[in-house]
mmCIF file of C-alpha atoms in Angstrom:
data_model
loop_
_atom_site.group_PDB
_atom_site.id
_atom_site.type_symbol
_atom_site.label_atom_id
_atom_site.label_comp_id
_atom_site.label_asym_id
_atom_site.label_seq_id
_atom_site.Cartn_x
_atom_site.Cartn_y
_atom_site.Cartn_z
ATOM 1 C CA MET R 1 0.243 -0.449 0.279
ATOM 2 C CA GLY R 2 1.699 3.199 -1.432
ATOM 3 C CA LYS R 3 0.721 6.354 1.118
ATOM 4 C CA GLY R 4 -0.260 8.875 -0.504
ATOM 5 C CA ARG R 5 -0.229 12.955 -0.361
ATOM 6 C CA LYS R 6 -0.706 14.337 2.424
ATOM 7 C CA ASN R 7 -1.797 17.605 0.961
ATOM 8 C CA LYS R 8 -2.229 17.052 -2.505
ATOM 9 C CA ASP R 9 -5.460 18.287 -3.026
ATOM 10 C CA PHE R 10 -6.088 20.985 0.439
ATOM 11 C CA ASN R 11 -7.161 23.731 -0.786
ATOM 12 C CA PRO R 12 -9.903 24.797 1.533
ATOM 13 C CA TYR R 13 -11.024 28.283 0.562
ATOM 14 C CA ASN R 14 -9.662 26.657 -3.329
ATOM 15 C CA CYS R 15 -7.109 29.228 -3.825
ATOM 16 C CA GLY R 16 -5.214 29.186 -7.636
ATOM 17 C CA VAL R 17 -2.077 29.665 -6.039
ATOM 18 C CA THR R 18 -2.654 26.734 -3.698
ATOM 19 C CA HIS R 19 -3.495 24.850 -6.051
ATOM 20 C CA PHE R 20 -0.241 25.883 -8.434
ATOM 21 C CA LEU R 21 2.108 25.122 -4.975
ATOM 22 C CA ASN R 22 0.154 21.394 -4.100
ATOM 23 C CA LEU R 23 1.373 20.473 -7.359
ATOM 24 C CA ILE R 24 4.063 21.314 -7.994
ATOM 25 C CA GLY R 25 5.501 22.049 -4.442
ATOM 26 C CA GLY R 26 8.844 21.654 -2.176
ATOM 27 C CA LYS R 27 11.815 21.191 -2.145
ATOM 28 C CA TRP R 28 12.756 19.265 -5.870
ATOM 29 C CA LYS R 29 9.554 19.393 -8.264
ATOM 30 C CA ILE R 30 10.208 22.960 -9.699
ATOM 31 C CA ILE R 31 13.941 21.970 -9.707
ATOM 32 C CA ILE R 32 13.895 18.966 -11.732
ATOM 33 C CA LEU R 33 10.877 20.318 -13.693
ATOM 34 C CA TYR R 34 12.764 22.757 -15.043
ATOM 35 C CA ALA R 35 15.291 20.279 -15.444
ATOM 36 C CA VAL R 36 13.155 18.144 -17.508
ATOM 37 C CA SER R 37 12.402 21.332 -19.845
ATOM 38 C CA LYS R 38 15.663 21.689 -19.882
ATOM 39 C CA ASP R 39 15.362 18.103 -21.843
ATOM 40 C CA CYS R 40 18.079 16.539 -19.344
ATOM 41 C CA ASN R 41 15.375 13.730 -19.274
ATOM 42 C CA ARG R 42 17.031 10.927 -18.153
ATOM 43 C CA TYR R 43 17.032 9.030 -14.745
ATOM 44 C CA SER R 44 20.611 9.789 -13.713
ATOM 45 C CA SER R 45 21.048 12.868 -15.817
ATOM 46 C CA LEU R 46 18.565 14.262 -12.940
ATOM 47 C CA GLN R 47 20.836 12.697 -10.443
ATOM 48 C CA ARG R 48 23.677 13.965 -12.364
ATOM 49 C CA MET R 49 21.952 18.039 -11.881
ATOM 50 C CA ILE R 50 20.562 17.711 -9.040
ATOM 51 C CA PRO R 51 23.226 15.495 -6.173
ATOM 52 C CA ALA R 52 21.822 16.617 -3.060
ATOM 53 C CA ILE R 53 17.884 14.686 -3.038
ATOM 54 C CA SER R 54 18.187 10.925 -2.590
ATOM 55 C CA LYS R 55 17.510 8.359 -5.417
ATOM 56 C CA GLN R 56 14.685 7.769 -3.457
ATOM 57 C CA MET R 57 13.264 11.061 -3.277
ATOM 58 C CA LEU R 58 13.568 11.634 -7.315
ATOM 59 C CA VAL R 59 11.717 8.561 -7.927
ATOM 60 C CA ASN R 60 9.268 10.004 -5.545
ATOM 61 C CA GLN R 61 8.860 13.843 -7.240
ATOM 62 C CA LEU R 62 8.975 11.975 -10.632
ATOM 63 C CA ARG R 63 6.567 9.844 -9.926
ATOM 64 C CA GLU R 64 3.912 12.015 -8.014
ATOM 65 C CA LEU R 65 4.394 14.479 -11.442
ATOM 66 C CA GLU R 66 3.854 11.416 -14.025
ATOM 67 C CA GLU R 67 0.530 10.834 -11.945
ATOM 68 C CA ASP R 68 -0.661 14.779 -12.004
ATOM 69 C CA LYS R 69 0.175 14.062 -15.783
ATOM 70 C CA ILE R 70 2.736 17.260 -16.017
ATOM 71 C CA ILE R 71 5.256 14.919 -16.749
ATOM 72 C CA GLU R 72 5.486 11.784 -19.387
ATOM 73 C CA ARG R 73 8.375 8.431 -19.016
ATOM 74 C CA ILE R 74 8.942 6.945 -21.619
ATOM 75 C CA VAL R 75 10.539 3.663 -22.049
ATOM 76 C CA TYR R 76 12.438 2.289 -24.994
ATOM 77 C CA ALA R 77 12.053 -0.725 -25.413
ATOM 78 C CA GLU R 78 15.952 -1.718 -26.043
ATOM 79 C CA ILE R 79 18.863 -3.449 -24.237
ATOM 80 C CA PRO R 80 19.443 -2.238 -21.456
ATOM 81 C CA PRO R 81 15.753 -0.807 -21.227
ATOM 82 C CA ARG R 82 16.201 2.981 -21.954
ATOM 83 C CA VAL R 83 13.878 5.219 -19.521
ATOM 84 C CA GLU R 84 12.701 9.001 -20.220
ATOM 85 C CA TYR R 85 11.016 12.276 -19.203
ATOM 86 C CA LYS R 86 9.291 15.013 -21.283
ATOM 87 C CA LEU R 87 6.550 17.163 -19.757
ATOM 88 C CA THR R 88 3.345 16.849 -20.852
ATOM 89 C CA PRO R 89 1.337 20.222 -21.933
ATOM 90 C CA TYR R 90 0.261 20.476 -19.206
ATOM 91 C CA GLY R 91 3.760 20.504 -18.057
ATOM 92 C CA LYS R 92 4.283 22.301 -20.921
ATOM 93 C CA SER R 93 2.187 25.614 -19.665
ATOM 94 C CA MET R 94 4.462 25.626 -16.286
ATOM 95 C CA ILE R 95 7.535 26.592 -17.568
ATOM 96 C CA PRO R 96 6.677 30.135 -17.930
ATOM 97 C CA VAL R 97 5.630 30.497 -14.370
ATOM 98 C CA ILE R 98 8.892 28.112 -13.083
ATOM 99 C CA GLN R 99 10.983 30.822 -15.381
ATOM 100 C CA THR R 100 10.282 33.725 -14.012
ATOM 101 C CA ILE R 101 11.078 32.393 -10.808
ATOM 102 C CA ARG R 102 13.726 31.719 -11.784
ATOM 103 C CA GLU R 103 14.936 35.231 -13.196
ATOM 104 C CA TRP R 104 13.835 37.055 -10.223
ATOM 105 C CA GLY R 105 16.219 34.346 -7.950
ATOM 106 C CA ASP R 106 18.709 35.319 -10.228
ATOM 107 C CA ASN R 107 17.908 38.704 -9.862
ATOM 108 C CA ASP R 108 17.531 38.693 -5.857
ATOM 109 C CA LEU R 109 20.893 36.800 -5.815
ATOM 110 C CA LYS R 110 22.798 39.886 -7.990
ATOM 111 C CA MET R 111 21.672 42.372 -5.867
ATOM 112 C CA LYS R 112 22.508 40.147 -2.438
ATOM 113 C CA THR R 113 25.680 40.121 -3.877
ATOM 114 C CA ALA R 114 25.880 43.003 -5.303
ATOM 115 C CA GLY R 115 25.575 43.940 -2.068
ATOM 116 C CA SER R 116 27.688 42.149 -0.076
ATOM 117 C CA GLN R 117 30.229 43.506 -1.722
ATOM 118 C CA VAL R 118 30.275 47.238 -1.215
#
């Protein structure tokens, strides 16, 4: 029996922000989505790109993103088998939001770095 996600459907005020964060909130999902959007689409390359994530956490996050139809898992019938992930159209619709977050973060880091050098 798998454990269900605690907060997946928690949205008592029917808030769009809460809904968005229930889908891709947390420490890793946005990073995983950003990586997949930049063609880092194999499990091993995701592990290399996000070295702080545990193997089990990466598997869990990928499964949740797949369950929510944000990414698609493609299994190629080869020897050895090859698995790749790609964004679904639904997942692609989230990339502009993630891009805006990245731009804000880059600008804030520059300002903080510039401020510490003064």
